[in-house]
XYZ file of N, CA and C in Angstrom:
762
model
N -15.479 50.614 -8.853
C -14.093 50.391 -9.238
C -13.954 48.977 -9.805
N -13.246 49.143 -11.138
C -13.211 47.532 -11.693
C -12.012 47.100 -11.174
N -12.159 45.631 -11.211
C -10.919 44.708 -10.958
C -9.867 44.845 -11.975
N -8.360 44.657 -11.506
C -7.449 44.801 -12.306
C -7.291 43.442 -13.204
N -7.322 43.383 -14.382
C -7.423 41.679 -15.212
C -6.300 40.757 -14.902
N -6.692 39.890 -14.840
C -5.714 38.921 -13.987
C -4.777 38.242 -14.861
N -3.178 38.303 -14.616
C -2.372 38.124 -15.734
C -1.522 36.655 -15.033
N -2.202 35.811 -15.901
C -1.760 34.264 -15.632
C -0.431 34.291 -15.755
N -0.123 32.874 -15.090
C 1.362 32.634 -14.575
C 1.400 31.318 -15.259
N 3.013 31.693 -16.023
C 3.246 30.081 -16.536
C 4.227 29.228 -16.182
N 4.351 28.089 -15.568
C 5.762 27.930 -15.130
C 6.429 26.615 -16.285
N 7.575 27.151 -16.919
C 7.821 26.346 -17.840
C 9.572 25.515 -17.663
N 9.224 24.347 -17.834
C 10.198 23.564 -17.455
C 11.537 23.795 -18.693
N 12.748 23.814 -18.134
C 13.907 23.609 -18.890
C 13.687 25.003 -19.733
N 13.483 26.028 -19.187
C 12.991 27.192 -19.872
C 14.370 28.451 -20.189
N 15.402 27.590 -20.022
C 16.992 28.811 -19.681
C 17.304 28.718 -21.006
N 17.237 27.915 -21.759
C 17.773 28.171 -23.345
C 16.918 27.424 -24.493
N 17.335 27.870 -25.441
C 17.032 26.812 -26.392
C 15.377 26.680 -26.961
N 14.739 25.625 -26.880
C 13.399 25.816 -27.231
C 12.487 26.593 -26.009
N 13.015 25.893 -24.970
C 12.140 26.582 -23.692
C 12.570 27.780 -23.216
N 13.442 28.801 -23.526
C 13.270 29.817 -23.737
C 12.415 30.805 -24.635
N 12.585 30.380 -25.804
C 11.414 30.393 -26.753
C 9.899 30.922 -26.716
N 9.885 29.545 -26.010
C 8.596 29.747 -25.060
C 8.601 30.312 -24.282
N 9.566 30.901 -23.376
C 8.955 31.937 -22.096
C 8.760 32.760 -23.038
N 9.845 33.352 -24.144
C 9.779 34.538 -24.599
C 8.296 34.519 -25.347
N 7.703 33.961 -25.901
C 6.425 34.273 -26.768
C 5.195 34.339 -25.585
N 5.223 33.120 -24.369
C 3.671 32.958 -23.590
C 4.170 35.031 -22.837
N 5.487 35.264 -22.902
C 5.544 36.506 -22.118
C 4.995 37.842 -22.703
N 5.151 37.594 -24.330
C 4.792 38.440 -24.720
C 3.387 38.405 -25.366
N 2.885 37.359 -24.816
C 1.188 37.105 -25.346
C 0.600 37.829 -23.760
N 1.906 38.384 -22.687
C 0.765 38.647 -21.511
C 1.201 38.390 -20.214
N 1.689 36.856 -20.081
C 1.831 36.362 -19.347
C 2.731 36.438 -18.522
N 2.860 36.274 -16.782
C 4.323 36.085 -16.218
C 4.512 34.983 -15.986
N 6.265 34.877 -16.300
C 6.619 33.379 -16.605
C 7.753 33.127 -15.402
N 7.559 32.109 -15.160
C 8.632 31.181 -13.978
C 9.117 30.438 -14.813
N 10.784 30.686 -14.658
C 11.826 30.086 -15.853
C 12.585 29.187 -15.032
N 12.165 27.794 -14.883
C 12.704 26.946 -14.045
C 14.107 26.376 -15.562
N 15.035 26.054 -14.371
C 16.676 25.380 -14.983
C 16.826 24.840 -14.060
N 17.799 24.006 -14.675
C 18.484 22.928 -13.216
C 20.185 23.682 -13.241
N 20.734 23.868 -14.111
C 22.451 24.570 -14.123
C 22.422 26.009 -15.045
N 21.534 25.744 -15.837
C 21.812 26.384 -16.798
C 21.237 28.054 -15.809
N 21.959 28.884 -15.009
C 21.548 30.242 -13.895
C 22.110 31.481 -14.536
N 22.811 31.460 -15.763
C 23.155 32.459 -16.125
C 22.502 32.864 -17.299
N 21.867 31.992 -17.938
C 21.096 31.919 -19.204
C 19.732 32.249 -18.395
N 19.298 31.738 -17.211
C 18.139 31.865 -16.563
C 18.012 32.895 -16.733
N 19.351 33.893 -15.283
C 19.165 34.914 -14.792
C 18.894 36.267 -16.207
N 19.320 35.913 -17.222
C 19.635 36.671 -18.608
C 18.333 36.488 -18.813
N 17.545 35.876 -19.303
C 16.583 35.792 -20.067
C 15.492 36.132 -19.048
N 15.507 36.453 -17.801
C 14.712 37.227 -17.020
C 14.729 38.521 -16.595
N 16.053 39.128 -17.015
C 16.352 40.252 -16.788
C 15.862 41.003 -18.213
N 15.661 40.317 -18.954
C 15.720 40.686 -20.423
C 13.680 40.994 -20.417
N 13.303 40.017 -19.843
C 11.628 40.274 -19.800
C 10.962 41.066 -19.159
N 11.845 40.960 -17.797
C 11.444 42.041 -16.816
C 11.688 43.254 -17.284
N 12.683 43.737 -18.105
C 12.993 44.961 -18.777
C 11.602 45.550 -19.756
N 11.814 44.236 -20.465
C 10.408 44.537 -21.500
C 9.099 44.771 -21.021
N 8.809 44.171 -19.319
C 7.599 44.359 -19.136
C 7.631 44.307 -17.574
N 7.756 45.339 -16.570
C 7.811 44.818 -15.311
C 6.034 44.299 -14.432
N 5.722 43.684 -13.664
C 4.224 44.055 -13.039
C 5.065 44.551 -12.207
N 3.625 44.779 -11.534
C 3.409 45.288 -10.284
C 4.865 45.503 -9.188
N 5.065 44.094 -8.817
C 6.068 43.897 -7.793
C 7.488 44.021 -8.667
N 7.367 45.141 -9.733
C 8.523 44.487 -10.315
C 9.404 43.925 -11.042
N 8.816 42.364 -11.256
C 9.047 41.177 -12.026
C 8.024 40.768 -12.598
N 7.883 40.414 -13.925
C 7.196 40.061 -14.771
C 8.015 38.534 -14.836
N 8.656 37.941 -14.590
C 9.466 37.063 -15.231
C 10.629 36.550 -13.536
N 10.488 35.427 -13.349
C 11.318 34.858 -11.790
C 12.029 33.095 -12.170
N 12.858 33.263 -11.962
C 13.800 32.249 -12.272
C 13.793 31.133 -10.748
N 13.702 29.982 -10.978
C 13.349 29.131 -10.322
C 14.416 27.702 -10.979
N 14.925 27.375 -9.466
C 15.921 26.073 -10.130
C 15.190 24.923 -9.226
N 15.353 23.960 -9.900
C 15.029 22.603 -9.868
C 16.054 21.622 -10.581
N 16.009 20.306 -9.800
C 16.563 18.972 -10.124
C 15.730 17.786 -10.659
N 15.028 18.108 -11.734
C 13.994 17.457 -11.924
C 13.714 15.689 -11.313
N 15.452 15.781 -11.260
C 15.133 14.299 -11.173
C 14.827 13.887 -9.740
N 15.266 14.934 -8.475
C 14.862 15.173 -7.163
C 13.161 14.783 -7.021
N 12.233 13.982 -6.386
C 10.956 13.876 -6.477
C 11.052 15.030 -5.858
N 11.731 15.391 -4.353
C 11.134 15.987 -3.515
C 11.139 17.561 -3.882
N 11.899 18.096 -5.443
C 11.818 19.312 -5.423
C 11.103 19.561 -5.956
N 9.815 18.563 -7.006
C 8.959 18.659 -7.887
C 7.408 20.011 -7.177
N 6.978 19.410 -6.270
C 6.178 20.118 -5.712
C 6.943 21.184 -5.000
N 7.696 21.361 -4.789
C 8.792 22.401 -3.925
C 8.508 23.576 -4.866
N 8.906 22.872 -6.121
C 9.229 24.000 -7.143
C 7.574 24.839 -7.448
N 6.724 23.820 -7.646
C 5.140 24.576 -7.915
C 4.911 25.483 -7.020
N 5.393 25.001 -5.375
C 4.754 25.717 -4.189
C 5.347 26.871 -4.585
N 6.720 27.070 -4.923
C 7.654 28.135 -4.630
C 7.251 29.233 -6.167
N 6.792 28.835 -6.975
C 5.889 29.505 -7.855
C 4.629 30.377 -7.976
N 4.289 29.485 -7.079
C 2.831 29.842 -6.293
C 2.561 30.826 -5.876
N 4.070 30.768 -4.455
C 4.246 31.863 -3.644
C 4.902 33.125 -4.024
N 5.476 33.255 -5.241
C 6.244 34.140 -5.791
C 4.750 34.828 -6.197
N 3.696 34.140 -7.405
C 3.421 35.247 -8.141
C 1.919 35.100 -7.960
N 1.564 34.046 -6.688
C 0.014 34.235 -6.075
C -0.919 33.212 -6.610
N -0.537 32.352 -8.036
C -1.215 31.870 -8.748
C -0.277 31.266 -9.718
N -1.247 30.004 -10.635
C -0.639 29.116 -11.529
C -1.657 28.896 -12.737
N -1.533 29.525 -13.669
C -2.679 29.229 -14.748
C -2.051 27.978 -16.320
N -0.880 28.019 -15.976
C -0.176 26.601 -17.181
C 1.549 26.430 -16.477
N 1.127 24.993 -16.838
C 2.408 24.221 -17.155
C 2.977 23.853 -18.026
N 4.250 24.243 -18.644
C 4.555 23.633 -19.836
C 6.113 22.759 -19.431
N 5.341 21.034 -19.824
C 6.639 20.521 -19.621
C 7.970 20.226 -20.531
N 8.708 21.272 -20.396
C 9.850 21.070 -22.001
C 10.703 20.764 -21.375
N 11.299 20.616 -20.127
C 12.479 20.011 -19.688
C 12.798 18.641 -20.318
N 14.179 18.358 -20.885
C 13.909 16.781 -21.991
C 15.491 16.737 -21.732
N 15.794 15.316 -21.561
C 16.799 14.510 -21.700
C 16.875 13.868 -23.213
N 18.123 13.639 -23.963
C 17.973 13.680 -25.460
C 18.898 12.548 -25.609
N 19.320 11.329 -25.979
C 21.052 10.917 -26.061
C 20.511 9.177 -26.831
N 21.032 9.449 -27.780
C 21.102 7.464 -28.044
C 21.869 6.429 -26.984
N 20.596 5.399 -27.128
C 21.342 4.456 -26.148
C 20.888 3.137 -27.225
N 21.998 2.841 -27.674
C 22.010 1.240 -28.245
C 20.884 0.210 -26.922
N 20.414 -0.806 -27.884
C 19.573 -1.643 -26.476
C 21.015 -2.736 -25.818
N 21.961 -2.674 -26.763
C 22.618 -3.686 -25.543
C 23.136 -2.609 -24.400
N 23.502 -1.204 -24.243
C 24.083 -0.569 -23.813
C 23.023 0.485 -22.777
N 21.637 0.332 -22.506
C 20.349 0.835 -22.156
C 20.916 0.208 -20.274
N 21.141 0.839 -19.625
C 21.655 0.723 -17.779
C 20.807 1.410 -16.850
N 20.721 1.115 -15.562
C 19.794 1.917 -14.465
C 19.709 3.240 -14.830
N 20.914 3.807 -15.040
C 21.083 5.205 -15.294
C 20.515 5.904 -16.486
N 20.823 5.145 -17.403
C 19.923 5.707 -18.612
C 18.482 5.834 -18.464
N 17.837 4.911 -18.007
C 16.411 4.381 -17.344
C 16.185 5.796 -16.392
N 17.241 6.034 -15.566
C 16.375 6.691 -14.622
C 16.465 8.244 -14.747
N 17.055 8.360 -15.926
C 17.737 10.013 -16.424
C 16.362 10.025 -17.511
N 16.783 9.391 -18.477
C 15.835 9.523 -19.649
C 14.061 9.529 -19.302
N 13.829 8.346 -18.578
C 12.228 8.174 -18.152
C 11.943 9.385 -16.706
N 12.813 9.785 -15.761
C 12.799 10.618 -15.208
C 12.478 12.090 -16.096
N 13.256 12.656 -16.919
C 12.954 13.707 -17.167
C 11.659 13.851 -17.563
N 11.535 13.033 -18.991
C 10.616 13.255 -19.929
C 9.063 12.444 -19.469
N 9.092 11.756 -18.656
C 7.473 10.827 -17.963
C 7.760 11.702 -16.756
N 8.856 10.851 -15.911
C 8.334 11.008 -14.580
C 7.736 12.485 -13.751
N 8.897 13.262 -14.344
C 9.071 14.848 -13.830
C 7.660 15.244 -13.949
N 7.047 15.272 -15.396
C 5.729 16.005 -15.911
C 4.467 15.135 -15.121
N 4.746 13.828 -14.991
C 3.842 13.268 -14.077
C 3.535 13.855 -12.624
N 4.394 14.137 -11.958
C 4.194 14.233 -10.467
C 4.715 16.153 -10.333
N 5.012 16.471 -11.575
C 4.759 17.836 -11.613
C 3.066 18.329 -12.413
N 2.470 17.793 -12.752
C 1.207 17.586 -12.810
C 0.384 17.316 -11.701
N 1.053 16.573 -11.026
C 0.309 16.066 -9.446
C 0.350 17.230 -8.907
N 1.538 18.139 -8.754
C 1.811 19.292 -7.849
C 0.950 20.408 -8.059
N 0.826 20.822 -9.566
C 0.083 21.912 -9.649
C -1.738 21.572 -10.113
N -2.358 20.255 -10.294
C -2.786 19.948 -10.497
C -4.192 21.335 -9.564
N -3.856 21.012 -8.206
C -4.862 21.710 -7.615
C -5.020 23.266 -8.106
N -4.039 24.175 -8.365
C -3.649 25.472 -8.531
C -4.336 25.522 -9.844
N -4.373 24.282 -11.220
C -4.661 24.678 -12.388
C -6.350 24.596 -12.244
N -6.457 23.291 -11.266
C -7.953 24.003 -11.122
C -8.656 24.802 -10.847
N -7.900 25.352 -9.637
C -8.709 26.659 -9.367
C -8.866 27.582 -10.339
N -7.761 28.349 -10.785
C -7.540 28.867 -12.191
C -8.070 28.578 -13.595
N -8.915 27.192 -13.808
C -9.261 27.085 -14.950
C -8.043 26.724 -16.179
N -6.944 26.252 -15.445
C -5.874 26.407 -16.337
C -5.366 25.117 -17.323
N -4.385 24.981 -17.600
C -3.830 23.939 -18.881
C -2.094 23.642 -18.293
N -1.972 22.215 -18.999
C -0.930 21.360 -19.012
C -0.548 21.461 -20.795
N 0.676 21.985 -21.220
C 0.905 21.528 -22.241
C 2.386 20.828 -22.038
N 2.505 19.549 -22.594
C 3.421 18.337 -22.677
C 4.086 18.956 -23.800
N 5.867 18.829 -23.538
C 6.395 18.783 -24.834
C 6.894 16.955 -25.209
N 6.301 16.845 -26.368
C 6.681 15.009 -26.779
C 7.483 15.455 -27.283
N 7.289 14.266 -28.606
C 8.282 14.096 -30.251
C 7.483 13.506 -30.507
N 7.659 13.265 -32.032
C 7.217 13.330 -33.559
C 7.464 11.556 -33.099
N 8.939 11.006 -32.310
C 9.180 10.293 -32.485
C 8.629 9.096 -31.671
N 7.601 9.400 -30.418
C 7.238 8.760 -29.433
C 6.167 8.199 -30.316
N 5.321 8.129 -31.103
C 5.038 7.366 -32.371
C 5.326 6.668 -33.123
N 6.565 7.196 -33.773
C 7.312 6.338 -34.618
C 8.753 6.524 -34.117
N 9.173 5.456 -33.738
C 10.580 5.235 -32.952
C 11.853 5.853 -34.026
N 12.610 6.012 -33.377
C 13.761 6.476 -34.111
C 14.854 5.276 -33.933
N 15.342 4.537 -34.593
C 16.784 3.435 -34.789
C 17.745 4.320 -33.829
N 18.053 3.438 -32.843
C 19.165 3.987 -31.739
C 18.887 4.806 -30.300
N 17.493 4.932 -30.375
C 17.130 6.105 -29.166
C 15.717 4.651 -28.520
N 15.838 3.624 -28.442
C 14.787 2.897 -27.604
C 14.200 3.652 -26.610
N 14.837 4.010 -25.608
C 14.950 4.601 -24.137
C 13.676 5.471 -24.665
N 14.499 6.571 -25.228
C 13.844 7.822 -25.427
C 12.542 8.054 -26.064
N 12.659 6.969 -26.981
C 11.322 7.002 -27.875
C 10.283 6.296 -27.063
N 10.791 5.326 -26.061
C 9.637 4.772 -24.952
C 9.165 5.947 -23.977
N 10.271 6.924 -23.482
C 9.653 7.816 -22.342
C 8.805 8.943 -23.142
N 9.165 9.462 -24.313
C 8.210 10.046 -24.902
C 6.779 9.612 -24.920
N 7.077 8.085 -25.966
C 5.652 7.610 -25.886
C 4.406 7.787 -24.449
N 5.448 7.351 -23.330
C 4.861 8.044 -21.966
C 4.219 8.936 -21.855
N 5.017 9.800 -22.224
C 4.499 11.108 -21.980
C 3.292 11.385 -23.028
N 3.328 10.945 -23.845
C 1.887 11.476 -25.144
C 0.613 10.300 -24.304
N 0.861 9.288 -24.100
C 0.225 8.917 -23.222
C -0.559 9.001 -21.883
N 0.519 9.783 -21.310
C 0.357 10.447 -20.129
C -0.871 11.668 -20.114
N -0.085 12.530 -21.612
C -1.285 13.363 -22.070
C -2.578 13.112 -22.001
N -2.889 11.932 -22.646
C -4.577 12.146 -22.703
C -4.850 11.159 -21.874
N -4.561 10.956 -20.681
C -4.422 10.363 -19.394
C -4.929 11.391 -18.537
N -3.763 12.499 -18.484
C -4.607 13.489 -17.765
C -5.562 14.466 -18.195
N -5.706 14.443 -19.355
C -7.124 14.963 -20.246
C -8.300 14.356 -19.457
N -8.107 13.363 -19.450
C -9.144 12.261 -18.709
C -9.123 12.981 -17.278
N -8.139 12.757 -16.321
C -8.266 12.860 -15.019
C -8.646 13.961 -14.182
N -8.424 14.933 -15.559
C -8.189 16.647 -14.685
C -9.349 17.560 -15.726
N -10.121 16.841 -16.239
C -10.964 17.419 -17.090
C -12.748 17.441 -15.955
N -13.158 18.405 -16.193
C -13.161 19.615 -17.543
C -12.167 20.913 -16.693
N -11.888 21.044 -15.720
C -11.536 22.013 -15.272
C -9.950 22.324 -16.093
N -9.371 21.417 -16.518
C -7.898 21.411 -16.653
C -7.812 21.244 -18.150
N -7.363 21.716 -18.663
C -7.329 21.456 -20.510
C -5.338 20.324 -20.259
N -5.322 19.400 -21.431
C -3.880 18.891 -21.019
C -3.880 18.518 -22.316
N -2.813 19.235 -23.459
C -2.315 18.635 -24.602
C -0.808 18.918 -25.083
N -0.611 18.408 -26.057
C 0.570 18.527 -26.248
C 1.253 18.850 -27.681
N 2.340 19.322 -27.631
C 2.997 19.597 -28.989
C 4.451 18.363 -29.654
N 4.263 18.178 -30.230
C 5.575 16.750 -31.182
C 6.246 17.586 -31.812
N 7.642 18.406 -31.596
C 8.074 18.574 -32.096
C 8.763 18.046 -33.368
N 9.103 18.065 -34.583
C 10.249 17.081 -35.471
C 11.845 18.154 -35.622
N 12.147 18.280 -36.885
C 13.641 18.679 -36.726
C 13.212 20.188 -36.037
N 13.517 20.585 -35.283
C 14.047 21.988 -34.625
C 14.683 22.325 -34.787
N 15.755 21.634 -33.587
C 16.802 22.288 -33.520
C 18.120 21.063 -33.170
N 19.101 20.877 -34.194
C 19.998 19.974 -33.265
C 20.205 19.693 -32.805
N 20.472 18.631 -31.997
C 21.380 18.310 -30.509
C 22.659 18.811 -30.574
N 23.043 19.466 -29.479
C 24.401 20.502 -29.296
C 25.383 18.696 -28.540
N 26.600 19.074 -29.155
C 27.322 18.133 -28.772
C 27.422 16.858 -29.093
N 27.053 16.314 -30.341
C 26.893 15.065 -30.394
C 26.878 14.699 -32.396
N 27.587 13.745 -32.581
C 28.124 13.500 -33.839
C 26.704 12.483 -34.271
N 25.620 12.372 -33.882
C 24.530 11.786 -33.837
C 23.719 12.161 -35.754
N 23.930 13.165 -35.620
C 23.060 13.591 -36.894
C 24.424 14.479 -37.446
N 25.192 13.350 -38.207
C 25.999 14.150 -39.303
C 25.544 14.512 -39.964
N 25.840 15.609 -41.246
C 25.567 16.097 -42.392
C 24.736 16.108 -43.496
N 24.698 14.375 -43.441
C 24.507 13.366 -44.491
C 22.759 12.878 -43.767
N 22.916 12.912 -42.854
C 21.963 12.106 -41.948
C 20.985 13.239 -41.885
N 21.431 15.319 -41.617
C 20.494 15.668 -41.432
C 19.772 16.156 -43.045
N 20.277 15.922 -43.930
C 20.092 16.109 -45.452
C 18.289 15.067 -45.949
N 18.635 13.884 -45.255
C 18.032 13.198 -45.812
C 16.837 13.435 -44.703
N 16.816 13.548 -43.336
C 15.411 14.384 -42.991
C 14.953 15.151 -43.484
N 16.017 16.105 -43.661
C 15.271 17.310 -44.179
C 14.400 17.499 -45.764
N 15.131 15.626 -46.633
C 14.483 15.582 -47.587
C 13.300 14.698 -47.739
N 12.898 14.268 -46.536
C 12.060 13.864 -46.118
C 10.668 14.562 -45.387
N 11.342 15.853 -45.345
C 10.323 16.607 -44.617
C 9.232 17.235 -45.458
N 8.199 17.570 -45.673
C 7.235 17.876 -46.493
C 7.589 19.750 -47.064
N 7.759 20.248 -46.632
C 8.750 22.067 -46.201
C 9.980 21.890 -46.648
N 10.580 20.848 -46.629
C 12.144 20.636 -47.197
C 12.913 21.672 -46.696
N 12.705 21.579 -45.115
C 13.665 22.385 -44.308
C 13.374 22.049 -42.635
N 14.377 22.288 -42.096
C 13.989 22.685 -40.550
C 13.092 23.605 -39.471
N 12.397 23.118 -38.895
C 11.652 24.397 -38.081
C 12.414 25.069 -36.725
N 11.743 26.236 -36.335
C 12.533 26.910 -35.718
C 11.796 27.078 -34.305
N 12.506 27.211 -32.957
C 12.097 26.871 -31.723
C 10.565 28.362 -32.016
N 10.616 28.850 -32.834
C 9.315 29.994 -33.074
C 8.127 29.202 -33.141
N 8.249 27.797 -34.400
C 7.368 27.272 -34.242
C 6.673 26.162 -33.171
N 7.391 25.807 -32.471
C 7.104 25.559 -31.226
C 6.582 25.920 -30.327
N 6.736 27.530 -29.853
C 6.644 28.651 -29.508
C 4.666 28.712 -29.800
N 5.115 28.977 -30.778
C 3.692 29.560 -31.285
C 2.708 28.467 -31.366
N 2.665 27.285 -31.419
C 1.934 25.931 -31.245
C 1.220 25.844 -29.332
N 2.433 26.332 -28.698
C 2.321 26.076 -27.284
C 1.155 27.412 -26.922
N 1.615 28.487 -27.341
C 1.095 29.731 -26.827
C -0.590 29.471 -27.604
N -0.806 29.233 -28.545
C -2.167 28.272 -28.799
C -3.252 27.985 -28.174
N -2.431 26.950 -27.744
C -2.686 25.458 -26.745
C -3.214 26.289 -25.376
N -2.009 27.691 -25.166
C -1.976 27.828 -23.405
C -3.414 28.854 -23.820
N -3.161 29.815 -24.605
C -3.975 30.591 -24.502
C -5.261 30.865 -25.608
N -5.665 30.359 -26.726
C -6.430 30.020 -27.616
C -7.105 29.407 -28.293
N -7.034 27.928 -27.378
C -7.205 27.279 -27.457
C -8.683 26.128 -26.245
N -9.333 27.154 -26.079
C -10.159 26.930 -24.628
C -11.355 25.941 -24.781
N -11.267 24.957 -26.432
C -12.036 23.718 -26.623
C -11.312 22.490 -27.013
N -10.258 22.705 -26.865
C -9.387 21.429 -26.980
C -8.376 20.918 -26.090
N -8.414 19.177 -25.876
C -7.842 19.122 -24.845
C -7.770 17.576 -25.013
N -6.633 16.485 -24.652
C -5.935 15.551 -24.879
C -5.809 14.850 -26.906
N -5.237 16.124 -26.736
C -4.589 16.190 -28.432
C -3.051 16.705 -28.186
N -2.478 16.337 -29.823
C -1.189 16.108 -29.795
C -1.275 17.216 -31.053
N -0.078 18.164 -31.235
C 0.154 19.058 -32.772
C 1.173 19.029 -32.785
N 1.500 18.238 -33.809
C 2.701 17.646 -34.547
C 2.892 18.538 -35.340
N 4.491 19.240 -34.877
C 5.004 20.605 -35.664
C 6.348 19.998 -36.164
N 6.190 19.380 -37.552
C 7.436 18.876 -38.146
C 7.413 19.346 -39.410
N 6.981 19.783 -39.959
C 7.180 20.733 -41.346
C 6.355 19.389 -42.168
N 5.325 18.883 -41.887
C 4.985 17.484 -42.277
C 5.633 16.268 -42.427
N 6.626 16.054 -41.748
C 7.448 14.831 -42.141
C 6.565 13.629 -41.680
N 5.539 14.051 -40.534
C 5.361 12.483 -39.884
C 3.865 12.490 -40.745
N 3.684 13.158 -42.060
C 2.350 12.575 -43.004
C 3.127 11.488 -44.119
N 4.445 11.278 -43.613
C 4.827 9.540 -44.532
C 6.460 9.408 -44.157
N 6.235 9.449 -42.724
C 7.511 8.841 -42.145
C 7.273 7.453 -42.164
């Protein structure tokens, strides 16, 4: 009697809407069952798991389990891996897309900004790396980091942000180093995606001239993101503290 093939588990941060939905939806339909961690966002969660589990139940059920976290909580960081763990037996990738987004002028940069902005985007993926670190070894598994385009080249008005990014791409081939060979750890730079919802940041005028700056002379879509990550998680089984910069080429002469 053969063994039944073993269908890896991904647990992906900030995964209730938007780009990181995206991504559950593609690593789910490359195979995988996905843990759709949110911190508020429970109705978009609970939706976009009901929606996968439909498309594909296992065994117990659920193909797809919704998991909340406070990223900025240390103590729920490993809470949340354990409680992943225990749901679906195993952990074969992490993908960290949970991201704090907001300009902060440098005279106007406060504890709070510091500890929201470098919390999400460094700290969280750091010591949520620590957590599953053991689980990806056993498994043979991968860390993929979501950066920016911009943790390279800074963006006028976002200091904060463009420093915790840089972190984090840093961080990347940091733990390439630390968790290798067993652990693959790279990452994707997004450029224009998708807007920031709520914010008079990129008027009209402002997103014209990216976009005429971009090599594609258009915007990309959370698909291509999507499909960069699913790569990385699953096609990717000789590469590891690298960065794929998915900006329609803008950053070959930003």
């Amino acid at each position: 009697m053969t063994n039944p093939p073993v269908v890896p588990v991904v647990l992906v941060t900030g995964a209730a809407r938007r780009v990181g939905a995206e991504i559950a939806r593609s690593l789910h339909a490359a195979g995988a069952c996905v843990a759709i961690h949110y911190r508020a966002s429970s109705a978009a969660a609970d939706a976009l798991a009901a929606t996968l589990n439909a498309a594909r139940p296992d065994a117990a059920g659920e193909s797809a389990a919704c998991f909340a976290a406070d990223l900025l909580d240390m103590a729920a960081l490993p809470r949340l891996v354990a409680a992943v763990v225990a749901r679906f037996g195993r952990l074969d990738a992490l993908v960290n897309n949970a991201s704090s987004f907001y300009a902060t002028r440098l005279d106007g940069v406060d504890a709070a900004a510091w500890d929201d902005l470098i919390g999400t985007n460094l700290k969280a993926p750091l010591f949520l790396a620590q957590a599953a670190a053991p689980h990806l070894e056993t498994s043979g598994g991968c860390i993929v980091n979501i950066t920016d385009i911009h943790a390279e080249r800074p963006l006028k008005g976002y200091p904060l942000y463009c420093a915790a990014k840089a972190g984090l791409l840093g961080l990347t081939r940091a733990l390439a180093l630390e968790l290798g060979p067993q652990v693959r750890v790279n990452a994707v730079a997004p450029g224009a995606i998708e807007w920031p919802q709520g914010t008079d940041d990129f008027p009209p005028q402002v997103r014209a001239a990216i976009i005429e700056n971009t090599l594609l002379k258009r915007v990309g879509s959370p698909a291509d993101i999507a499909r960069a990550v699913k790569f990385l998680v699953f096609d990717a089984p000789y590469v590891t503290g690298q960065v794929i910069n998915v900006d329609g080429g803008r950053t070959a002469h930003l």
